[in-house]
Amino acid sequence: MILGDRAGLHNIITGSSSGKSRLLMLITINLFTARQLTCYRR
């Protein structure tokens, strides 16, 4: 999911500047969930 979101984020960055706000939100959510997954795995 994270890889797919990143691919979409690149399109948003190059596509429109208005999507940067959503981009930041998705990045923060992905980082937060990623940390939780690593914690659960350990």
XYZ file of N, CA and C in Angstrom:
126
model
N 0.839 -1.212 0.000
C 0.000 0.000 0.000
C 0.870 1.256 0.000
N 1.918 1.228 0.824
C 2.767 2.418 0.935
C 3.433 2.718 -0.408
N 3.954 1.685 -1.064
C 4.620 1.899 -2.353
C 3.643 2.481 -3.357
N 2.430 1.944 -3.403
C 1.435 2.449 -4.343
C 1.098 3.905 -4.039
N 0.966 4.244 -2.742
C 0.654 5.621 -2.366
C 1.784 6.551 -2.801
N 3.012 6.114 -2.613
C 4.149 6.952 -3.006
C 4.126 7.217 -4.498
N 3.808 6.194 -5.270
C 3.748 6.363 -6.724
C 2.688 7.409 -7.066
N 1.540 7.340 -6.384
C 0.476 8.304 -6.631
C 0.891 9.695 -6.173
N 1.629 9.753 -5.065
C 2.060 11.050 -4.539
C 2.956 11.749 -5.545
N 3.848 11.012 -6.205
C 4.727 11.615 -7.212
C 3.885 12.263 -8.298
N 2.829 11.575 -8.714
C 1.956 12.127 -9.760
C 1.288 13.406 -9.259
N 0.891 13.412 -7.970
C 0.229 14.592 -7.412
C 1.206 15.771 -7.363
N 2.461 15.486 -6.958
C 3.456 16.564 -6.857
C 3.673 17.200 -8.227
N 3.916 16.360 -9.224
C 4.188 16.883 -10.567
C 2.907 17.409 -11.220
N 1.768 16.890 -10.786
C 0.496 17.289 -11.401
C 0.016 18.652 -10.931
N -0.303 18.773 -9.626
C -0.864 20.042 -9.156
C -0.313 20.388 -7.780
N -0.158 21.674 -7.517
C 0.369 22.115 -6.224
C -0.714 22.028 -5.147
N -1.976 22.030 -5.566
C -3.078 21.974 -4.598
C -3.103 20.627 -3.892
N -2.535 19.591 -4.529
C -2.536 18.264 -3.931
C -1.467 18.095 -2.862
N -0.583 19.104 -2.704
C 0.497 18.980 -1.716
C -0.053 18.834 -0.303
N -1.175 19.494 -0.013
C -1.757 19.377 1.330
C -2.165 17.933 1.592
N -2.836 17.306 0.625
C -3.228 15.903 0.788
C -1.981 15.035 0.846
N -0.975 15.401 0.055
C 0.271 14.652 0.010
C 0.892 14.583 1.399
N 0.994 15.724 2.072
C 1.563 15.750 3.419
C 0.756 14.870 4.354
N -0.575 14.935 4.238
C -1.422 14.115 5.102
C -1.145 12.630 4.868
N -1.071 12.214 3.593
C -0.822 10.801 3.284
C 0.548 10.365 3.788
N 1.544 11.237 3.624
C 2.905 10.890 4.080
C 2.917 10.684 5.587
N 2.313 11.615 6.324
C 2.309 11.496 7.787
C 1.574 10.229 8.214
N 0.451 9.937 7.557
C -0.317 8.734 7.908
C 0.506 7.487 7.603
N 1.161 7.468 6.433
C 1.970 6.302 6.052
C 3.100 6.092 7.047
N 3.786 7.171 7.430
C 4.896 7.043 8.389
C 4.375 6.545 9.729
N 3.258 7.081 10.182
C 2.690 6.680 11.472
C 2.312 5.207 11.455
N 1.609 4.776 10.401
C 1.193 3.369 10.303
C 2.419 2.470 10.162
N 3.411 2.919 9.414
C 4.624 2.113 9.219
C 5.297 1.868 10.569
N 5.377 2.898 11.409
C 5.996 2.728 12.724
C 5.195 1.756 13.562
N 3.875 1.840 13.494
C 3.035 0.927 14.271
C 3.254 -0.506 13.796
N 3.340 -0.712 12.470
C 3.547 -2.062 11.931
C 4.874 -2.619 12.410
N 5.926 -1.806 12.386
C 7.243 -2.280 12.826
C 7.206 -2.614 14.315
N 6.492 -1.815 15.088
C 6.386 -2.081 16.528
C 5.640 -3.395 16.755
N 4.560 -3.614 16.024
C 3.788 -4.847 16.204
C 4.618 -6.054 15.773
N 5.383 -5.906 14.686
C 6.210 -7.017 14.215
C 7.229 -7.388 15.286
N 7.825 -6.395 15.919
C 8.821 -6.662 16.953
C 8.107 -7.099 18.220
